[in-house]
Amino acid sequence: MGVDLTVDALRDLAEGAAVLGTGGGGDPYIGRLLVERQLREGRRVTIIPVDELPDDALVLPSAMMGAPTVFVERPPSGKGNVAALRALERHLGRTAAATMPIECGGLNSMMPLLLGAQLGLPVIDADGMGRAFPELQMETFAVYGVPGSPMSIASDHGDVAIIDALDNVRMERLARVMTVEMGGAAYICDYPMDAATVRRTAVPGTLTLGMRIGAALRTARERHDDPFDALTAALAGTIYSHGLVLFRGKVVDIDRRTVDGFARGQVTLAALDDPADQLVITFQNEHLVARSNGEVVAIVPDLICTLNADTGAPVTTEALAYGQRLTVYAISTPEIMRSPAALDCFGPAAFGLTDPYTPVERLAARARAGA
Amino acid sequence: MRVGIDVGGTHTDAVLMAGTTVLAEIKTATTLDVTGGVVTALERLLAASGVDRARVTAVMIGTTHFTNALVTGRRLARTAVVRLALPATAALPPMVDWPDRLTKAIDPSVHLCDGGHEFDGRPISPLDPDQLKRIAAGLGGQGINTVAISSVFSPVNAELEERAAEIFLAELPHLHVSLSHQIGRVGLLERENATVVNACLRDLADEIVDAFAEALRAVGIRAPLYLSQNDGTLMDAEYTRRYPVRTFASGPTNSMRGAAFLADLADCAVVDIGGTTTDVGVLSGGYPRQATGEVDIGGVRTNFRMPDVLSIGLGGGSRVTGAPMPEIGPDSVGYELTSQALVFGGQVLTATDLAVAAGLADIGDASLVRHLGKDLVRNGVAWMSGRVAELVDQMRVSARPLPVVVVGGGSVLMPDHLPGVPAVHRPEHHAVANAIGAATGQIGGDVDRLFAITAARTREDVLDQARAEAVERAIAAGADPDTVDVVDVDEVHVAYLPGNAVRVRVKAVGDLRLSDPATTEEVQV
């Protein structure tokens, strides 16, 4: 049985998805407003667990592609996302039984909900990143053998294209060029697959997880509880079982550059009571690695989240500012994202890092043993 | 000589300054009618100083009138909202996230139209003049006389907003037009929101500016009138009529700038303690540090410049509870301090009573607090200074400790030393720091938009162009060209696009040009 999304649950999900955005993924604010307007106008969003669909049901994941900055200046027409889905259905000669997120971190947690509301299409509670990543091939779908194409891409005007690329990396590059031509923000459907394949390759339950994280932060604020304790409690027992505070401190330096269209850089935090005790986070849109006084304490694909030290509200890399008080919080990524094939696709080396991947809970245990 | 006036919710403060010297200061009650309160303040100020009114060269006013109108939802004009964007943005119409209360108060006539640009300057769709003429005809019929116009990526290309304005004005010459590119930055909804707020305040702006001008005339001051903006700079009366939204949050900014001026510090933390709250902000290079991100005004999300201020419920009237480890605030007796506090013969133990008992202040009758326990007094004062020191520390941006300037009527609560603070300044005239901030305001110009970097147009070209435009805007707003400096440059590259789009923010500031007869003429209403 599917669950109808409420406005309150949507708001929780928007905040939880920003946490899972690990500094990137775009602010879900506009996305939330888009869905909220649909709900207020009487349309419904039904979220279903993946086992609800028959094995051969067609699932078309959907997303926005491009620059969040463009998206906040030019919100969608509501036609492009529908056009993308219809175009892929036509190309495949089949009708979608459901859509789902390819990414549940940030803005793209919201886009399938909008499409679901517009078309009355159920949205599967799962995604292909379990967080936010910058590129289309960085998907568990890809890791476990699903081709990303044929994919569809559409503009706000409704013009559409089908990309049938030789591999997922080429698909990403072709789609990126087309996104720029379409105004810097476009709508896509990719990784078409049947429900059995979704069950095998997706990170399950991530929309529900986002809601759970958002609700934990909200209630902690309402009750004046520690938001990070609440977060840790909310994650316990899920496939994101380990949540821990890596560092509490103040931003003392930000170095931000644009390289090949990505916001790359690093942020340095100093502990409040000891300015010599520092944590450095390196990011490429999303946070990639956190080093405490030179030692790696968390590394991609584990989640490194920068949260407001008082409220737990997520702070994106674009909003990082000198003097902010942050708590750096790490979340262990699910096992499906830690296999050797997964690490090849979106592990440290995929981002040009030479450090090996070590699970964050093991790094924490090692630090405790050393201390 | 300059007159600075701060019209607050409760008090109107005024100062008369010659150069950097404060000649006179007064505090009066704010009145319901705008003219009366300002006339009283001006007359008492002139009487106190004995200065000839003909020697006043400028009057600077900081006011909360416009903020209050929005917060209370009163005196807002019925407004048309026109967005040039179709087919883009249709899924999120204007004012989608406004509180119902305010939407009802403004009763907007909302129109989504063709137009808008892409990030790189290509049109989304061409403007349709007939569409706009039809809307104008409708507005004329409904008696709506103010319109907010926004266009996608207008901070990059303002052409369509300007053309739409021409079309509307050709149809309805009396129409007040507010254009989004002149008000906010990239981020359509937030910029559009600020533009709608501005548009619905334009009738009130005429009323308030007329009332201020009338007050000056009534007192016999023939000097130009300026209003404080939220970034600490001034705008003239005509500019205020067009951009009333820029007065929002000018209060904390004035208090910070006034404090820095009095203490002669350009980099410091300012602690402004009133009867109910304490505000802490930071000055860097003489200007308040700006808040990053979106700012909520009366429940409306906007993205224009606001000072970064932390507030807590601690002031002279704060109630004290618990002993011997007291907690102070956030409840306050507020303006009833002079009847409720112990030192005034009242029944409520307040922060002021602790300050008097500790010998920090000489207010009311000290014998009425002699019975308070020593531990209670000592712990209470330590608690207050600890809380304020904590706020100051939260606002610090480097490991270097910041000097602190304490101003406001409640500043007697603070001892001469704060934990972790190198120096506490409590300058003379501190109670009227707001009015002094208004009197010492400068004139600024801002640029904030996306630029495309190409082979023919390098990053340096783009930065040069932005700097030149900011300086030009400062001069156009009334700054003396010889004194204008670029005080801030910030560039952020736009992610996920091939590295050619950069968002540049530049601010230029200069001294107010007072000798220019054209400026004087213009404002002699």
XYZ file of N, CA and C in Angstrom, chain A residues 155-352:
594
model
N 13.543 20.502 -22.276
C 13.678 21.874 -21.787
C 12.369 22.324 -21.167
N 12.395 23.526 -20.583
C 11.179 24.124 -20.037
C 10.143 24.377 -21.114
N 10.621 24.586 -22.331
C 9.695 24.824 -23.439
C 8.985 23.542 -23.833
N 9.641 22.406 -23.543
C 9.040 21.135 -23.897
C 9.739 20.459 -25.067
N 10.820 21.060 -25.619
C 11.518 20.312 -26.667
C 12.336 19.205 -26.022
N 12.400 18.078 -26.720
C 12.965 16.881 -26.111
C 13.992 16.225 -27.020
N 14.869 15.439 -26.400
C 15.822 14.638 -27.165
C 15.976 13.294 -26.474
N 16.296 12.291 -27.250
C 16.641 10.980 -26.709
C 18.136 10.798 -26.917
N 18.834 10.428 -25.853
C 20.261 10.151 -25.968
C 20.445 8.653 -25.779
N 21.037 8.016 -26.785
C 21.333 6.592 -26.643
C 22.841 6.466 -26.747
N 23.519 6.531 -25.616
C 24.975 6.621 -25.597
C 25.598 5.241 -25.472
N 26.882 5.159 -25.817
C 27.590 3.884 -25.768
C 27.830 3.435 -24.325
N 28.039 4.401 -23.442
C 28.180 4.035 -22.032
C 27.684 5.192 -21.170
N 27.670 4.972 -19.865
C 27.037 5.952 -18.968
C 27.846 7.236 -18.824
N 29.180 7.121 -18.967
C 30.000 8.333 -18.881
C 29.761 9.212 -20.109
N 29.677 8.570 -21.286
C 29.384 9.344 -22.509
C 27.984 9.955 -22.415
N 27.067 9.222 -21.833
C 25.716 9.739 -21.649
C 25.743 11.023 -20.813
N 26.487 10.974 -19.718
C 26.614 12.151 -18.840
C 27.140 13.344 -19.628
N 28.179 13.123 -20.438
C 28.799 14.251 -21.150
C 27.871 14.833 -22.202
N 27.198 13.957 -22.944
C 26.272 14.431 -23.986
C 25.114 15.205 -23.349
N 24.601 14.658 -22.244
C 23.469 15.310 -21.586
C 23.876 16.661 -21.006
N 25.118 16.739 -20.537
C 25.610 17.989 -19.934
C 25.619 19.098 -20.993
N 26.121 18.775 -22.179
C 26.168 19.770 -23.262
C 24.751 20.224 -23.616
N 23.854 19.270 -23.699
C 22.485 19.598 -24.081
C 21.793 20.437 -22.995
N 22.135 20.154 -21.737
C 21.565 20.931 -20.630
C 21.916 22.411 -20.787
N 23.166 22.668 -21.142
C 23.601 24.063 -21.314
C 22.795 24.712 -22.431
N 22.614 23.989 -23.556
C 21.825 24.518 -24.666
C 20.374 24.758 -24.266
N 19.899 23.961 -23.335
C 18.503 24.082 -22.899
C 18.331 25.147 -21.823
N 19.382 25.918 -21.565
C 19.254 27.040 -20.641
C 19.916 26.811 -19.286
N 20.743 25.763 -19.191
C 21.489 25.548 -17.951
C 20.758 24.692 -16.940
N 19.487 24.391 -17.205
C 18.729 23.480 -16.353
C 17.757 22.737 -17.253
N 17.764 21.398 -17.171
C 16.894 20.579 -18.021
C 16.302 19.455 -17.173
N 15.401 18.681 -17.778
C 14.696 17.609 -17.057
C 14.997 16.305 -17.750
N 15.297 15.278 -16.959
C 15.699 14.017 -17.570
C 14.918 12.841 -16.985
N 14.828 11.777 -17.813
C 14.459 10.445 -17.338
C 15.548 9.522 -17.852
N 16.181 8.781 -16.943
C 17.223 7.861 -17.391
C 17.135 6.557 -16.608
N 18.038 5.634 -16.930
C 18.021 4.302 -16.326
C 16.636 3.657 -16.361
N 15.999 3.576 -17.545
C 14.708 2.889 -17.591
C 14.914 1.416 -17.215
N 14.076 0.894 -16.357
C 14.245 -0.504 -15.921
C 12.946 -1.059 -15.367
N 12.912 -2.382 -15.216
C 11.713 -2.969 -14.632
C 11.850 -3.006 -13.108
N 10.733 -3.243 -12.447
C 10.708 -3.165 -10.983
C 11.648 -4.189 -10.347
N 11.796 -5.351 -10.975
C 12.709 -6.366 -10.429
C 14.133 -5.815 -10.400
N 14.507 -5.079 -11.440
C 15.858 -4.513 -11.500
C 16.021 -3.398 -10.460
N 14.960 -2.609 -10.263
C 15.023 -1.575 -9.217
C 15.307 -2.250 -7.878
N 14.586 -3.345 -7.608
C 14.763 -4.041 -6.330
C 16.200 -4.521 -6.147
N 16.832 -4.905 -7.266
C 18.193 -5.449 -7.185
C 19.251 -4.343 -7.057
N 18.983 -3.173 -7.676
C 20.068 -2.201 -7.827
C 19.892 -0.894 -7.057
N 18.700 -0.613 -6.525
C 18.478 0.700 -5.903
C 18.835 0.689 -4.421
N 19.071 1.883 -3.875
C 19.209 2.043 -2.428
C 17.788 2.211 -1.891
N 17.306 1.230 -1.098
C 15.887 1.255 -0.736
C 15.553 2.213 0.403
N 14.334 2.733 0.383
C 13.781 3.446 1.534
C 14.338 4.841 1.761
N 14.924 5.445 0.743
C 15.638 6.703 1.010
C 14.700 7.917 1.142
N 13.522 7.893 0.500
C 12.586 9.006 0.717
C 12.097 8.966 2.160
N 11.755 7.771 2.615
C 11.319 7.613 4.007
C 12.436 8.025 4.954
N 13.666 7.660 4.602
C 14.806 8.021 5.441
C 14.944 9.544 5.538
N 14.806 10.233 4.388
C 14.891 11.693 4.390
C 13.842 12.300 5.313
N 12.618 11.764 5.238
C 11.546 12.266 6.113
C 11.900 12.041 7.571
N 12.481 10.873 7.839
C 12.827 10.512 9.209
C 13.905 11.458 9.755
N 14.882 11.787 8.921
C 15.950 12.705 9.343
C 15.369 14.102 9.597
N 14.537 14.578 8.656
C 13.931 15.900 8.815
C 13.062 15.973 10.061
N 12.294 14.903 10.307
C 11.406 14.892 11.473
C 12.227 14.884 12.761
N 13.342 14.151 12.750
C 14.183 14.094 13.951
C 14.734 15.475 14.281
N 15.192 16.201 13.257
C 15.741 17.545 13.495
C 14.638 18.493 13.969
N 13.472 18.391 13.330
C 12.360 19.280 13.702
C 11.938 19.045 15.159
N 11.733 17.774 15.532
C 11.266 17.527 16.905
C 12.350 17.890 17.912
N 13.615 17.667 17.570
C 14.684 18.048 18.500
C 14.620 19.551 18.763
N 14.385 20.326 17.697
C 14.291 21.780 17.843
C 13.097 22.148 18.712
N 11.959 21.486 18.445
C 10.742 21.789 19.213
C 10.923 21.481 20.692
N 11.666 20.405 20.975
C 11.826 19.979 22.378
C 13.103 20.506 23.012
N 13.867 21.304 22.264
C 15.160 21.814 22.740
C 16.107 20.673 23.093
N 16.017 19.581 22.328
C 16.968 18.477 22.509
C 18.177 18.719 21.611
N 19.228 17.944 21.847
C 20.403 18.038 20.988
C 20.066 17.438 19.614
N 20.174 18.228 18.535
C 19.754 17.720 17.229
C 20.630 16.567 16.724
N 21.880 16.537 17.172
C 22.790 15.507 16.659
C 22.541 14.162 17.342
N 22.172 14.226 18.629
C 21.748 12.994 19.302
C 20.499 12.445 18.609
N 19.576 13.361 18.248
C 18.330 12.946 17.603
C 18.626 12.300 16.253
N 19.581 12.872 15.537
C 19.959 12.355 14.225
C 20.534 10.942 14.363
N 21.436 10.782 15.335
C 22.057 9.473 15.562
C 20.989 8.429 15.905
N 20.031 8.843 16.747
C 18.956 7.919 17.125
C 18.089 7.570 15.912
N 17.848 8.561 15.037
C 16.995 8.316 13.870
C 17.659 7.357 12.882
N 18.982 7.383 12.810
C 19.692 6.549 11.835
C 19.887 5.111 12.346
N 19.926 4.958 13.672
C 20.182 3.643 14.249
C 19.113 2.665 13.761
N 19.538 1.488 13.336
C 18.584 0.478 12.879
C 18.226 0.611 11.419
N 18.668 1.678 10.735
C 18.440 1.791 9.289
C 19.686 1.260 8.571
N 19.627 1.243 7.227
C 20.825 0.808 6.498
C 21.918 1.876 6.544
N 21.595 3.049 7.078
C 22.599 4.104 7.322
C 22.926 4.099 8.816
N 23.351 2.936 9.351
C 23.286 2.719 10.795
C 24.189 3.617 11.620
N 25.340 4.039 11.078
C 26.272 4.801 11.919
C 26.196 6.299 11.609
N 25.752 7.069 12.576
C 25.788 8.524 12.455
C 26.595 9.064 13.604
N 27.570 9.907 13.327
C 28.402 10.389 14.427
C 28.904 11.809 14.179
N 29.100 12.531 15.276
C 29.675 13.872 15.181
C 31.177 13.729 14.970
N 31.680 14.308 13.878
C 33.109 14.260 13.603
C 33.832 15.415 14.272
N 33.159 16.565 14.316
C 33.867 17.775 14.743
C 32.859 18.862 15.052
N 33.186 19.699 16.036
C 32.397 20.905 16.279
C 33.361 22.076 16.200
N 33.014 23.079 15.412
C 33.949 24.204 15.312
C 33.427 25.333 14.465
N 34.338 26.216 14.144
C 33.996 27.456 13.473
C 34.756 27.503 12.152
N 34.100 27.981 11.096
C 34.772 28.094 9.805
C 35.850 29.176 9.908
N 37.106 28.808 9.642
C 38.179 29.806 9.693
C 38.771 30.076 8.313
N 38.429 29.235 7.327
C 38.922 29.505 5.973
C 38.074 28.759 4.952
N 37.772 29.431 3.836
C 37.106 28.758 2.724
C 37.880 29.089 1.468
N 38.183 28.068 0.702
C 38.864 28.264 -0.569
C 37.965 27.624 -1.620
N 37.385 28.459 -2.504
C 36.388 27.969 -3.443
C 36.800 28.359 -4.856
N 36.851 27.417 -5.763
C 37.178 27.714 -7.158
C 36.224 26.948 -8.047
N 36.110 27.393 -9.297
C 35.356 26.585 -10.235
C 36.328 25.920 -11.192
N 36.258 24.597 -11.258
C 37.120 23.840 -12.156
C 36.222 22.954 -13.000
N 36.278 23.106 -14.323
C 35.456 22.299 -15.230
C 33.977 22.339 -14.866
N 33.496 23.475 -14.445
C 32.066 23.608 -14.156
C 31.655 23.110 -12.784
N 32.586 22.647 -11.979
C 32.237 22.196 -10.637
C 32.805 23.155 -9.599
N 32.067 23.301 -8.511
C 32.568 24.114 -7.409
C 33.487 23.238 -6.573
N 34.779 23.445 -6.723
C 35.733 22.666 -5.946
C 36.356 23.560 -4.897
N 36.813 22.959 -3.834
C 37.491 23.763 -2.839
C 37.601 23.038 -1.532
N 37.988 23.786 -0.499
C 38.005 23.190 0.819
C 37.668 24.213 1.879
N 37.101 23.684 2.955
C 36.734 24.531 4.073
C 37.482 24.036 5.300
N 38.015 24.979 6.075
C 38.752 24.634 7.285
C 37.972 25.105 8.508
N 37.799 24.174 9.455
C 37.135 24.531 10.708
C 38.129 24.408 11.841
N 37.995 25.304 12.843
C 38.837 25.214 14.040
C 37.946 24.971 15.239
N 38.430 24.128 16.150
C 37.665 23.861 17.369
C 37.547 25.149 18.176
N 36.412 25.312 18.867
C 36.163 26.565 19.581
C 37.167 26.779 20.710
N 37.498 25.692 21.419
C 38.355 25.871 22.589
C 39.845 25.752 22.248
N 40.146 25.246 21.045
C 41.551 25.072 20.682
C 41.737 25.323 19.188
N 42.096 26.566 18.809
C 42.190 26.926 17.391
C 43.192 26.071 16.606
N 44.099 25.394 17.321
C 45.080 24.560 16.625
C 44.466 23.235 16.188
N 43.347 22.862 16.794
C 42.662 21.610 16.457
C 41.747 21.876 15.266
N 42.135 21.384 14.071
C 41.412 21.763 12.864
C 40.912 20.567 12.060
N 39.790 20.807 11.365
C 39.241 19.819 10.441
C 39.155 20.474 9.073
N 39.632 19.780 8.039
C 39.574 20.317 6.682
C 38.691 19.405 5.832
N 37.683 19.987 5.173
C 36.819 19.205 4.286
C 37.078 19.649 2.852
N 37.330 18.669 1.983
C 37.496 18.957 0.560
C 36.186 18.638 -0.139
N 35.744 19.537 -1.042
C 34.477 19.285 -1.720
C 34.560 19.482 -3.233
N 33.700 18.765 -3.938
C 33.414 19.037 -5.351
C 31.893 19.042 -5.415
N 31.282 20.197 -5.286
C 29.849 20.373 -5.035
C 29.467 19.707 -3.709
N 29.683 18.372 -3.615
C 29.427 17.667 -2.369
C 30.741 17.506 -1.591
N 30.619 17.254 -0.279
C 31.817 17.032 0.539
C 32.394 15.653 0.244
N 33.714 15.602 0.009
C 34.352 14.347 -0.410
C 35.174 13.690 0.692
N 35.928 14.494 1.419
C 36.796 13.905 2.437
C 36.981 14.915 3.569
N 37.009 14.404 4.801
C 37.264 15.243 5.970
C 38.533 14.748 6.633
N 39.446 15.691 6.880
C 40.714 15.339 7.527
C 40.856 16.114 8.820
N 41.113 15.380 9.904
C 41.317 16.008 11.198
C 42.806 16.047 11.468
N 43.351 17.245 11.499
C 44.793 17.431 11.699
C 45.594 16.484 10.782
N 45.162 16.391 9.526
C 45.878 15.601 8.534
C 45.361 14.179 8.343
N 44.701 13.605 9.351
C 44.221 12.224 9.258
C 42.810 12.171 8.685
N 42.583 11.249 7.713
C 41.243 11.090 7.156
C 40.299 10.555 8.246
N 39.164 11.257 8.447
C 38.191 10.773 9.431
C 36.880 10.349 8.775
N 36.664 10.765 7.502
C 35.510 10.288 6.741
C 35.801 10.566 5.279
N 35.345 9.655 4.401
C 35.660 9.810 2.982
C 34.521 9.238 2.138
N 34.328 9.829 0.964
C 33.277 9.446 0.042
C 33.390 7.956 -0.314
N 32.311 7.191 -0.437
C 30.904 7.607 -0.465
C 30.205 7.728 0.890
N 30.915 7.607 2.030
C 30.252 7.934 3.294
C 29.866 9.408 3.257
N 28.832 9.753 4.001
C 28.280 11.097 3.907
C 28.941 12.022 4.928
N 29.387 13.169 4.469
C 29.969 14.181 5.351
C 29.041 15.397 5.275
N 28.388 15.728 6.392
C 27.367 16.773 6.375
C 27.828 17.952 7.218
N 27.667 19.157 6.681
C 27.955 20.356 7.469
C 26.623 20.917 7.949
N 26.446 20.943 9.262
C 25.163 21.322 9.858
C 25.367 22.476 10.830
N 24.389 23.359 10.880
C 24.416 24.453 11.837
C 24.576 23.898 13.252
N 25.554 24.444 14.008
C 25.895 23.864 15.305
C 24.745 23.946 16.306
N 23.870 24.925 16.161
C 22.768 25.075 17.123
C 21.527 24.300 16.714
N 21.166 24.387 15.427
C 19.866 23.873 14.997
C 19.964 22.557 14.244
N 21.159 22.202 13.772
C 21.298 21.018 12.942
C 20.893 21.246 11.503
N 20.486 22.477 11.142
C 20.070 22.764 9.765
C 21.258 22.602 8.820
N 21.056 21.896 7.686
C 22.162 21.685 6.756
C 22.642 22.979 6.104
N 23.957 23.082 5.890
C 24.568 24.243 5.242
C 25.253 23.761 3.971
N 24.852 24.297 2.802
C 25.437 23.847 1.543
C 26.813 24.474 1.328
N 27.598 23.892 0.433
C 28.939 24.436 0.177
C 28.848 25.882 -0.319
N 27.786 26.199 -1.077
C 27.636 27.574 -1.562
C 27.352 28.555 -0.430
N 26.722 28.073 0.633
C 26.340 28.970 1.732
C 27.390 29.013 2.837
N 28.451 28.214 2.723
C 29.486 28.225 3.765
C 30.074 29.624 3.877
N 30.226 30.119 5.077
C 30.779 31.455 5.262
C 31.699 31.473 6.467
N 32.686 32.328 6.361
C 33.639 32.560 7.431
C 32.913 32.817 8.739
N 33.338 32.192 9.804
C 32.770 32.497 11.111
C 31.579 31.630 11.497
N 31.017 30.880 10.539
C 29.869 30.027 10.874
C 30.281 28.957 11.878
N 29.352 28.657 12.795
C 29.585 27.555 13.729
C 28.888 26.318 13.209
N 29.660 25.301 12.962
C 29.112 24.103 12.332
C 29.435 22.873 13.162
N 28.576 21.881 13.015
C 28.913 20.546 13.480
C 29.065 19.691 12.230
N 30.198 19.050 12.111
C 30.411 18.162 10.964
C 29.976 16.772 11.399
N 29.037 16.231 10.644
C 28.395 14.984 11.034
C 28.584 13.976 9.916
N 28.997 12.772 10.264
C 29.228 11.748 9.239
C 28.175 10.652 9.344
N 27.779 10.136 8.169
C 26.795 9.050 8.122
C 27.381 7.927 7.264
N 27.298 6.707 7.776
C 27.831 5.577 7.003
C 26.911 5.299 5.822
N 27.501 5.076 4.670
C 26.714 4.795 3.481
C 26.306 3.309 3.514
N 25.148 2.974 2.904
C 24.704 1.577 2.964
C 25.690 0.630 2.265
N 25.628 -0.650 2.638
C 26.571 -1.648 2.094
C 26.538 -1.717 0.569
N 25.352 -1.512 -0.034
C 25.224 -1.599 -1.489
C 26.114 -0.570 -2.185
N 26.506 0.484 -1.456
C 27.357 1.524 -2.026
C 28.821 1.366 -1.623
N 29.142 0.249 -0.953
C 30.516 0.055 -0.484
C 31.202 -1.118 -1.184
N 30.551 -1.763 -2.146
C 31.174 -2.895 -2.839
C 32.334 -2.374 -3.693
N 33.269 -3.260 -4.067
C 34.388 -2.796 -4.916
C 33.894 -2.119 -6.194
N 32.835 -2.651 -6.806
C 32.325 -2.041 -8.037
C 31.752 -0.657 -7.748
N 31.068 -0.511 -6.618
C 30.508 0.783 -6.250
C 31.626 1.783 -5.999
N 32.672 1.348 -5.302
C 33.786 2.254 -5.010
C 34.516 2.658 -6.287
N 34.567 1.753 -7.267
C 35.151 2.132 -8.566
C 34.373 3.278 -9.190
N 33.057 3.261 -9.013
C 32.202 4.226 -9.674
C 32.163 5.575 -8.945
N 32.067 5.535 -7.623
C 31.965 6.804 -6.896
C 32.742 6.792 -5.579
N 33.796 6.011 -5.530
C 34.690 6.010 -4.372
C 35.719 7.131 -4.509
N 36.672 7.175 -3.581
C 37.644 8.281 -3.582
C 38.337 8.491 -4.932
N 38.749 7.392 -5.590
C 39.518 7.531 -6.828
C 38.702 8.192 -7.938
N 37.377 7.972 -7.930
C 36.527 8.563 -8.960
C 36.541 10.093 -8.875
N 36.957 10.614 -7.718
C 37.038 12.064 -7.542
C 38.485 12.546 -7.511
N 39.398 11.664 -7.925
C 40.799 12.062 -7.992
C 41.509 12.059 -6.644
